Amino acid sequence: MSKKATIYDIAKELNITAATVSRALNNNPKISEKTRELVLATATKLNYKQNRLALALKSGKSKNVGVVVPFINKNFFASVIRGIEDELYPKGFHVIISQTYEDTTREKKIIQNLLNAQVDGILLSTAFTEQNKEEFRESLKKNTPFILFDRVLRFKEISTVTIDDYQGGFKATEHLILQGCKRIAHFDVDQSIELYKHRFKGYKDALAKYNLPYRHEYVISLKSNMEAGKDAAEKLMNLPIPPDAIFSSTDNGLLGAVKYLQSQSVRIPEDLRVVGFSNEPFTQFMEPSISSVDQSPLEMGKMAAQVFLEQIENDSMDKVQSNVVLPAKLIVRKSSSK
Amino acid sequence: MSKKATIYDIAKELNITAATVSRALNNNPKISEKTRELVLATATKLNYKQNRLALALKSGKSKNVGVVVPFINKNFFASVIRGIEDELYPKGFHVIISQTYEDTTREKKIIQNLLNAQVDGILLSTAFTEQNKEEFRESLKKNTPFILFDRVLRFKEISTVTIDDYQGGFKATEHLILQGCKRIAHFDVDQSIELYKHRFKGYKDALAKYNLPYRHEYVISLKSNMEAGKDAAEKLMNLPIPPDAIFSSTDNGLLGAVKYLQSQSVRIPEDLRVVGFSNEPFTQFMEPSISSVDQSPLEMGKMAAQVFLEQIENDSMDKVQSNVVLPAKLIVRKSSSK
DNA sequence: TTGTACGCGTTATCAC
DNA sequence: GTGATAACGCGTACAA
């Protein structure tokens, strides 16, 4: 009773062979209408359900995909995963998630694990940087499709999905300039990560376009957390000529800065305007609400899923490589406008 | 080259049989040290990796668990999943996630899918309520362990992990009373869902303990979003005697109310104090910061995972049922204190 | 200590 | 149209 019914059980019940049952279940044309109905009937009667594992072993397709991110309980990644699952579930795929904790050793193990589990593809936002790019490359030497998103590394034959970080940095900075700001500081995170490099370049190019001087003392590298943001803000305000705006590549860092500045009676936006990056949910509800660049995580997830689906369409043939770049949307709120 | 190496490949290489290879790989005592080393050597040489699928089919254990939630891009669920993954990954399990979108039809299909995929267990927060409890029960008739968390339904033999919602409701209300509030309103969501019923009961009992009257016009049922919160707040303020506090079972509903009240120049906490439920990240950064009951999502996930692990320990034997109840922690912030 | 044979549940390729 | 058989990759009684 409790054991799961197999095609053998239903074959035995009907005095036919398992092969015939299989054919009936799979709409194989070579079968009589009568036996098909008989099979279907007893299948429901015995509460038969196909064993995906057996099918996977047989076909070589597990219908599972691995999704690898630093942490899943971060709004951005959770939303990307949502986009992926939204897109892949209807196609019959199951989404396996793993967290790297931003530890590259762990990331390598996870990839290996996923590969051993015979996933049909891996979508991941990597913890590796330009410095250890080659070490990461070794993990990719497989016939399994890899799709990199957000935090990517560029390789021939590996598809990527990112937003236009350069454009995001440029737009944010330009917006501050157009609001009348002349001394715009920048919170950077890590220049060995492509996306921060691009945001930084967007910042610099915007300054240049409007003939504003670039001052290195206005650029601070920090961890993406409140504490670091507070320290950075303190440092900036102690400068002989403090800035009148901050474009931060990290919302969390900016958050710490804003809280500190408010404690020091610096008025935002009157005394200093700020724009962040990521459009974290809290930016919307703060007082003042914080302007930020949206990363379209849902769309990013959907695109990554679609690229994966395309990849497994062309039967192993020419591995087309896609490099999707989503637009960066600046969300203007009170923190940067009058 | 590109094909994955199997134990047969390494057997052929060494002119031994696959069985021997298998033994060597699994630390089977019945094998000579020499051949073990030989096997291990050529295994790494051929870059052999165990195929989890084949093992799963053979052993009947997929080492996959399904986690089912309404939406993954909601902080609470994302954090629960994090707790689950943190706990299960080290034990060699992969976590498959699925979203119900709070659609019971979809939830049933997802469960069936997961079962077909031979998951070793399913951890889920259900969209079913007391009204269609029996329909949900049918999905559970399996030998596969089910662990229900947060939004649960009670069945014999089905384990649950929840927080003490009654205590949360009681503490929040008592806190407001001790702050001097006498007319405390309550935002409820849906009384056919156990957790909201418990929070509501905690609210009522706290009122009773301090001899405050219960007034039905102060209790409003609403959807868990800003729009509904705004409407509810409006309704409350139009009462002949408006409340001087709100205990809301939903942070999101309360958020809408607070934004509306502020637009009406109602001062928080001076004119009206509020406490929410869930400790959503944004509550911490708002102005004023919002008091809320924390649900310990990480711990909930870890506990759910542990209960699952215990469940599969006792080999099919007496299916022990656990009902873990985590404490509810009231986080007091500016919105409810002087 | 090692080899042989079989089964896990399915589908595909042959025959008949 | 249906049956028998092999194969996917692995682990394990049983025999040697």
PDB file of C-alpha atoms (C1' of nucleotides) in Angstrom, chain C:
ATOM      1  C1'  DT C   1      40.318  -9.809  -1.525  1.00  0.00           C
ATOM      2  C1'  DT C   2      37.850  -9.818  -5.819  1.00  0.00           C
ATOM      3  C1'  DG C   3      34.354 -11.082  -9.439  1.00  0.00           C
ATOM      4  C1'  DT C   4      29.400 -12.172 -10.801  1.00  0.00           C
ATOM      5  C1'  DA C   5      24.847 -10.947 -10.987  1.00  0.00           C
ATOM      6  C1'  DC C   6      21.136  -8.228  -9.933  1.00  0.00           C
ATOM      7  C1'  DG C   7      18.027  -4.320  -8.994  1.00  0.00           C
ATOM      8  C1'  DC C   8      16.603   0.682  -8.599  1.00  0.00           C
ATOM      9  C1'  DG C   9      12.391   2.731 -12.652  1.00  0.00           C
ATOM     10  C1'  DT C  10      12.457   4.240 -17.022  1.00  0.00           C
ATOM     11  C1'  DT C  11      12.732   4.437 -22.144  1.00  0.00           C
ATOM     12  C1'  DA C  12      14.587   2.918 -26.617  1.00  0.00           C
ATOM     13  C1'  DT C  13      15.741  -0.602 -29.969  1.00  0.00           C
ATOM     14  C1'  DC C  14      15.066  -4.425 -31.622  1.00  0.00           C
ATOM     15  C1'  DA C  15      12.275  -8.350 -32.982  1.00  0.00           C
ATOM     16  C1'  DC C  16       7.741 -10.692 -33.676  1.00  0.00           C
TER      17       DC C  16
END
